């Protein structure tokens, strides 16, 4: 049995109750197999065994009091996965679906994503099964302060730097940063995604969506194509989706569909992004309300956005939202490029459909790395006590995304898998981390 196969089988048995984590391990280790098995030094130093086990897992209760005076308790998590190339870096997710399996899968992916940026940041992830939706301002603040009262002892500017994710925006980051500052009597860059008045970075809000489009455009350019004039569909209507749509429009693409967890909207004339922003960012409403702005649009309840005819698809909602059948529908409808804006939004079977049909497929660990890249730029600004302009940050972001594409493209070619950017991303991300682990010894 090969080294990679043995490690994957052992880890799958050990973590049998963690399906999302097993899926992430399977996708990464399977593509790494020829590369890792050909290098005996990795086995000699137990690189893969160490890679699939987090350096540290912190699980804690989060007690808080609701507006009725009732005590509530949620679970909090922080998985500090790998610090070989820098302090742990990764978001906090507040959503009822959060579990140890999901946080571990996200943290594992984060190792490779952060490595691909070329910046000195390790991989981590955290969150809670707390749901901010429907909660009052005071209730969200109460929860965030309680969450940070435990987590503060495990994070720091040179140790672990969290950020936002699903359910954690500028409001939640502000509450947690304020509590950290109160508990430690220290003002430091322990969070990214902060408000501009206290150390946040311009372009951070736009970064993941913009970065997705920058990398996709570079991928298309290298295959004689462009976003200009193409029909695009985007799942989700949160931060990543909104700014992917904005950058797509700036480059001349036409976004015709967006969605939320209830259903999707189709607008043949191109989505009115100002309307989506008002619905989602101001009213915190549902995408179905879009028909109030554009009566000619069509709203469809439930899943089905991937049946919409398009040239380019950007899944930007959540993990495993795009199934094998969805992938087949996209291929049948003429889609030629897919860029993942969410973390692992395509199932393993869907990814295989894309690769078999030679769809230009940019996996999330590469395509959505713009958010964490700009977070690392925010860390740099905090360390230097500087604030860069929007254009400065945006240019650095674009350069990083172009370099990520160059790296995964080169790694894919070297592995004899031209245009297989899944393999390219995994190999390119892994090489840097593995080399650092080997140089640092048995830690």
Tab-separated table of C-alpha atoms in Angstrom, residues 77-305:
chain	number	residue	atom	x	y	z
A	77	UNK	CA	-14.418	25.978	18.247
A	78	UNK	CA	-10.950	27.001	17.154
A	79	UNK	CA	-8.862	24.523	15.162
A	80	UNK	CA	-5.241	25.631	14.941
A	81	UNK	CA	-4.242	23.325	12.136
A	82	UNK	CA	-0.745	24.145	10.941
A	83	UNK	CA	1.721	26.931	11.788
A	84	UNK	CA	4.682	25.759	9.681
A	85	UNK	CA	4.815	28.931	7.586
A	86	UNK	CA	3.278	31.496	9.940
A	87	UNK	CA	0.706	32.219	12.645
A	88	UNK	CA	-2.643	30.476	12.281
A	89	UNK	CA	-4.953	32.452	10.009
A	90	UNK	CA	-8.570	31.742	9.160
A	91	UNK	CA	-12.080	32.960	9.753
A	92	UNK	CA	-14.734	32.426	12.395
A	93	UNK	CA	-18.107	31.092	11.194
A	94	UNK	CA	-21.325	31.571	13.192
A	95	UNK	CA	-24.009	29.294	11.746
A	96	UNK	CA	-26.234	26.469	13.072
A	97	UNK	CA	-24.484	23.984	10.757
A	98	UNK	CA	-21.085	24.517	12.392
A	99	UNK	CA	-19.566	21.312	13.758
A	100	UNK	CA	-16.083	20.010	14.451
A	101	UNK	CA	-16.067	18.271	11.057
A	102	UNK	CA	-16.863	21.479	9.181
A	103	UNK	CA	-14.324	23.541	11.128
A	104	UNK	CA	-11.636	20.897	10.522
A	105	UNK	CA	-12.373	20.729	6.792
A	106	UNK	CA	-12.209	24.520	6.556
A	107	UNK	CA	-8.986	24.654	8.577
A	108	UNK	CA	-7.382	21.907	6.481
A	109	UNK	CA	-8.248	23.728	3.251
A	110	UNK	CA	-6.932	26.948	4.795
A	111	UNK	CA	-3.425	25.492	5.119
A	112	UNK	CA	-3.106	25.146	1.349
A	113	UNK	CA	-5.001	28.313	0.507
A	114	UNK	CA	-2.764	30.415	2.753
A	115	UNK	CA	0.342	28.765	1.374
A	116	UNK	CA	-0.703	29.614	-2.187
A	117	UNK	CA	-0.839	33.333	-1.397
A	118	UNK	CA	2.934	33.352	-0.891
A	119	UNK	CA	2.439	35.165	2.419
A	120	UNK	CA	3.698	33.907	5.825
A	121	UNK	CA	0.421	32.634	7.303
A	122	UNK	CA	-0.533	29.206	8.622
A	123	UNK	CA	-3.927	27.515	8.561
A	124	UNK	CA	-6.704	27.684	11.147
A	125	UNK	CA	-10.472	28.046	11.427
A	126	UNK	CA	-13.110	28.484	14.088
A	127	UNK	CA	-16.670	29.379	14.870
A	128	UNK	CA	-19.832	28.413	16.687
A	129	UNK	CA	-23.268	26.905	16.103
A	130	UNK	CA	-24.720	30.264	17.201
A	131	UNK	CA	-27.054	31.828	14.611
A	132	UNK	CA	-26.895	35.665	14.462
A	133	UNK	CA	-30.020	35.784	12.260
A	134	UNK	CA	-33.040	37.034	14.156
A	135	UNK	CA	-30.960	38.094	17.152
A	136	UNK	CA	-30.981	41.645	18.497
A	137	UNK	CA	-27.923	43.888	18.516
A	138	UNK	CA	-27.559	43.320	22.268
A	139	UNK	CA	-27.871	39.533	21.954
A	140	UNK	CA	-25.186	39.361	19.250
A	141	UNK	CA	-22.890	41.544	21.361
A	142	UNK	CA	-23.525	39.391	24.432
A	143	UNK	CA	-22.641	36.234	22.521
A	144	UNK	CA	-19.519	37.697	20.871
A	145	UNK	CA	-18.169	38.983	24.181
A	146	UNK	CA	-18.715	35.607	25.849
A	147	UNK	CA	-17.112	33.814	22.882
A	148	UNK	CA	-14.034	36.011	23.079
A	149	UNK	CA	-13.798	35.700	26.872
A	150	UNK	CA	-12.663	32.120	26.263
A	151	UNK	CA	-10.925	32.453	22.896
A	152	UNK	CA	-8.768	35.475	23.786
A	153	UNK	CA	-6.205	33.345	25.637
A	154	UNK	CA	-5.530	31.282	22.495
A	155	UNK	CA	-5.075	34.044	19.884
A	156	UNK	CA	-2.743	36.981	19.242
A	157	UNK	CA	-1.074	38.977	16.483
A	158	UNK	CA	1.840	36.520	16.271
A	159	UNK	CA	-0.063	33.390	17.309
A	160	UNK	CA	-3.484	33.153	15.679
A	161	UNK	CA	-5.307	35.902	13.791
A	162	UNK	CA	-9.015	35.175	13.171
A	163	UNK	CA	-11.248	36.978	10.686
A	164	UNK	CA	-14.879	36.900	9.612
A	165	UNK	CA	-16.741	34.237	7.674
A	166	UNK	CA	-20.401	33.252	7.282
A	167	UNK	CA	-22.381	34.992	10.019
A	168	UNK	CA	-19.409	37.061	11.138
A	169	UNK	CA	-19.176	40.511	9.592
A	170	UNK	CA	-17.767	43.861	10.681
A	171	UNK	CA	-20.254	44.110	13.560
A	172	UNK	CA	-19.273	40.770	15.090
A	173	UNK	CA	-15.545	41.362	14.533
A	174	UNK	CA	-15.886	44.724	16.279
A	175	UNK	CA	-17.557	43.195	19.335
A	176	UNK	CA	-14.905	40.467	19.603
A	177	UNK	CA	-11.985	42.820	19.047
A	178	UNK	CA	-13.336	45.190	21.695
A	179	UNK	CA	-13.609	42.350	24.212
A	180	UNK	CA	-10.082	41.135	23.375
A	181	UNK	CA	-8.743	44.635	23.938
A	182	UNK	CA	-10.575	44.901	27.257
A	183	UNK	CA	-9.286	41.532	28.519
A	184	UNK	CA	-5.663	41.926	27.426
A	185	UNK	CA	-5.200	45.682	27.791
A	186	UNK	CA	-3.549	45.487	24.378
A	187	UNK	CA	-4.323	47.057	21.015
A	188	UNK	CA	-2.862	44.743	18.393
A	189	UNK	CA	-3.743	43.273	15.023
A	190	UNK	CA	-5.369	40.159	16.459
A	191	UNK	CA	-8.324	40.305	14.054
A	192	UNK	CA	-8.646	41.137	10.383
A	193	UNK	CA	-11.786	42.439	8.760
A	194	UNK	CA	-11.858	45.221	11.335
A	195	UNK	CA	-13.581	48.567	10.830
A	196	UNK	CA	-11.555	51.249	9.060
A	197	UNK	CA	-11.549	53.434	12.175
A	198	UNK	CA	-9.537	50.914	14.204
A	199	UNK	CA	-7.056	49.230	11.883
A	200	UNK	CA	-9.119	47.678	9.119
A	201	UNK	CA	-7.990	47.653	5.510
A	202	UNK	CA	-9.611	49.229	2.496
A	203	UNK	CA	-10.644	46.625	-0.129
A	204	UNK	CA	-10.996	43.865	2.487
A	205	UNK	CA	-14.766	43.750	2.010
A	206	UNK	CA	-14.379	43.334	-1.736
A	207	UNK	CA	-11.315	41.109	-1.635
A	208	UNK	CA	-12.673	37.555	-1.872
A	209	UNK	CA	-15.135	38.369	-4.660
A	210	UNK	CA	-12.665	40.533	-6.557
A	211	UNK	CA	-9.894	37.963	-6.131
A	212	UNK	CA	-12.116	35.206	-7.499
A	213	UNK	CA	-12.734	37.207	-10.659
A	214	UNK	CA	-9.080	38.273	-11.007
A	215	UNK	CA	-7.888	34.654	-10.926
A	216	UNK	CA	-10.666	33.459	-13.241
A	217	UNK	CA	-9.913	36.221	-15.742
A	218	UNK	CA	-6.220	35.255	-15.687
A	219	UNK	CA	-7.151	31.593	-16.241
A	220	UNK	CA	-9.395	32.562	-19.162
A	221	UNK	CA	-6.787	34.891	-20.647
A	222	UNK	CA	-4.283	32.036	-20.708
A	223	UNK	CA	-6.799	30.015	-22.739
A	224	UNK	CA	-7.673	32.725	-25.237
A	225	UNK	CA	-10.890	33.779	-23.530
A	226	UNK	CA	-12.190	36.652	-21.408
A	227	UNK	CA	-15.072	37.524	-19.081
A	228	UNK	CA	-16.163	40.406	-21.308
A	229	UNK	CA	-19.488	39.719	-22.975
A	230	UNK	CA	-19.997	36.395	-21.188
A	231	UNK	CA	-23.101	35.282	-19.290
A	232	UNK	CA	-22.362	34.551	-15.625
A	233	UNK	CA	-24.353	32.955	-12.798
A	234	UNK	CA	-23.390	33.328	-9.140
A	235	UNK	CA	-24.794	31.326	-6.249
A	236	UNK	CA	-25.220	33.197	-2.995
A	237	UNK	CA	-25.877	36.870	-2.387
A	238	UNK	CA	-23.558	37.550	0.513
A	239	UNK	CA	-20.287	39.416	0.557
A	240	UNK	CA	-18.343	37.133	-1.820
A	241	UNK	CA	-21.164	36.855	-4.351
A	242	UNK	CA	-21.952	40.571	-4.369
A	243	UNK	CA	-18.382	41.679	-5.051
A	244	UNK	CA	-17.741	38.893	-7.544
A	245	UNK	CA	-20.788	40.251	-9.390
A	246	UNK	CA	-19.487	43.804	-9.134
A	247	UNK	CA	-16.055	42.956	-10.549
A	248	UNK	CA	-17.613	40.759	-13.253
A	249	UNK	CA	-19.726	43.711	-14.402
A	250	UNK	CA	-16.679	45.997	-14.376
A	251	UNK	CA	-14.925	43.551	-16.718
A	252	UNK	CA	-17.896	43.467	-19.089
A	253	UNK	CA	-19.565	40.229	-17.994
A	254	UNK	CA	-23.345	39.944	-17.496
A	255	UNK	CA	-24.505	38.334	-14.247
A	256	UNK	CA	-27.999	36.928	-14.858
A	257	UNK	CA	-28.674	34.903	-11.697
A	258	UNK	CA	-27.972	35.040	-7.951
A	259	UNK	CA	-29.420	33.091	-5.036
A	260	UNK	CA	-29.837	32.631	-1.313
A	261	UNK	CA	-30.812	29.631	0.806
A	262	UNK	CA	-34.493	29.997	-0.197
A	263	UNK	CA	-34.208	30.201	-3.982
A	264	UNK	CA	-32.714	32.116	-6.907
A	265	UNK	CA	-33.509	35.102	-9.085
A	266	UNK	CA	-33.008	35.242	-12.853
A	267	UNK	CA	-32.767	38.562	-14.690
A	268	UNK	CA	-32.061	38.268	-18.405
A	269	UNK	CA	-31.091	41.960	-18.558
A	270	UNK	CA	-28.384	41.539	-15.940
A	271	UNK	CA	-28.751	41.596	-12.149
A	272	UNK	CA	-29.269	45.040	-10.620
A	273	UNK	CA	-26.514	44.853	-8.025
A	274	UNK	CA	-27.651	47.990	-6.189
A	275	UNK	CA	-30.971	46.254	-5.546
A	276	UNK	CA	-29.262	43.102	-4.251
A	277	UNK	CA	-27.066	45.173	-1.925
A	278	UNK	CA	-30.076	47.029	-0.537
A	279	UNK	CA	-31.970	43.785	0.049
A	280	UNK	CA	-29.064	41.913	1.627
A	281	UNK	CA	-26.828	44.511	3.248
A	282	UNK	CA	-29.398	47.060	4.429
A	283	UNK	CA	-32.721	45.243	4.789
A	284	UNK	CA	-31.157	41.817	5.534
A	285	UNK	CA	-33.981	40.395	3.440
A	286	UNK	CA	-34.460	37.502	1.011
A	287	UNK	CA	-33.442	37.427	-2.641
A	288	UNK	CA	-37.120	36.901	-3.593
A	289	UNK	CA	-37.651	40.608	-2.827
A	290	UNK	CA	-35.658	41.403	-5.979
A	291	UNK	CA	-38.892	41.151	-7.983
A	292	UNK	CA	-40.040	44.342	-6.247
A	293	UNK	CA	-37.168	46.119	-8.022
A	294	UNK	CA	-37.291	44.278	-11.345
A	295	UNK	CA	-40.821	42.888	-11.979
A	296	UNK	CA	-39.646	41.295	-15.229
A	297	UNK	CA	-37.223	39.039	-13.347
A	298	UNK	CA	-38.091	35.441	-12.437
A	299	UNK	CA	-37.808	34.028	-8.911
A	300	UNK	CA	-37.601	30.255	-8.393
A	301	UNK	CA	-38.008	28.696	-4.974
A	302	UNK	CA	-35.443	26.091	-3.882
A	303	UNK	CA	-32.379	24.763	-5.654
A	304	UNK	CA	-31.918	24.965	-9.400
A	305	UNK	CA	-29.649	27.900	-10.193
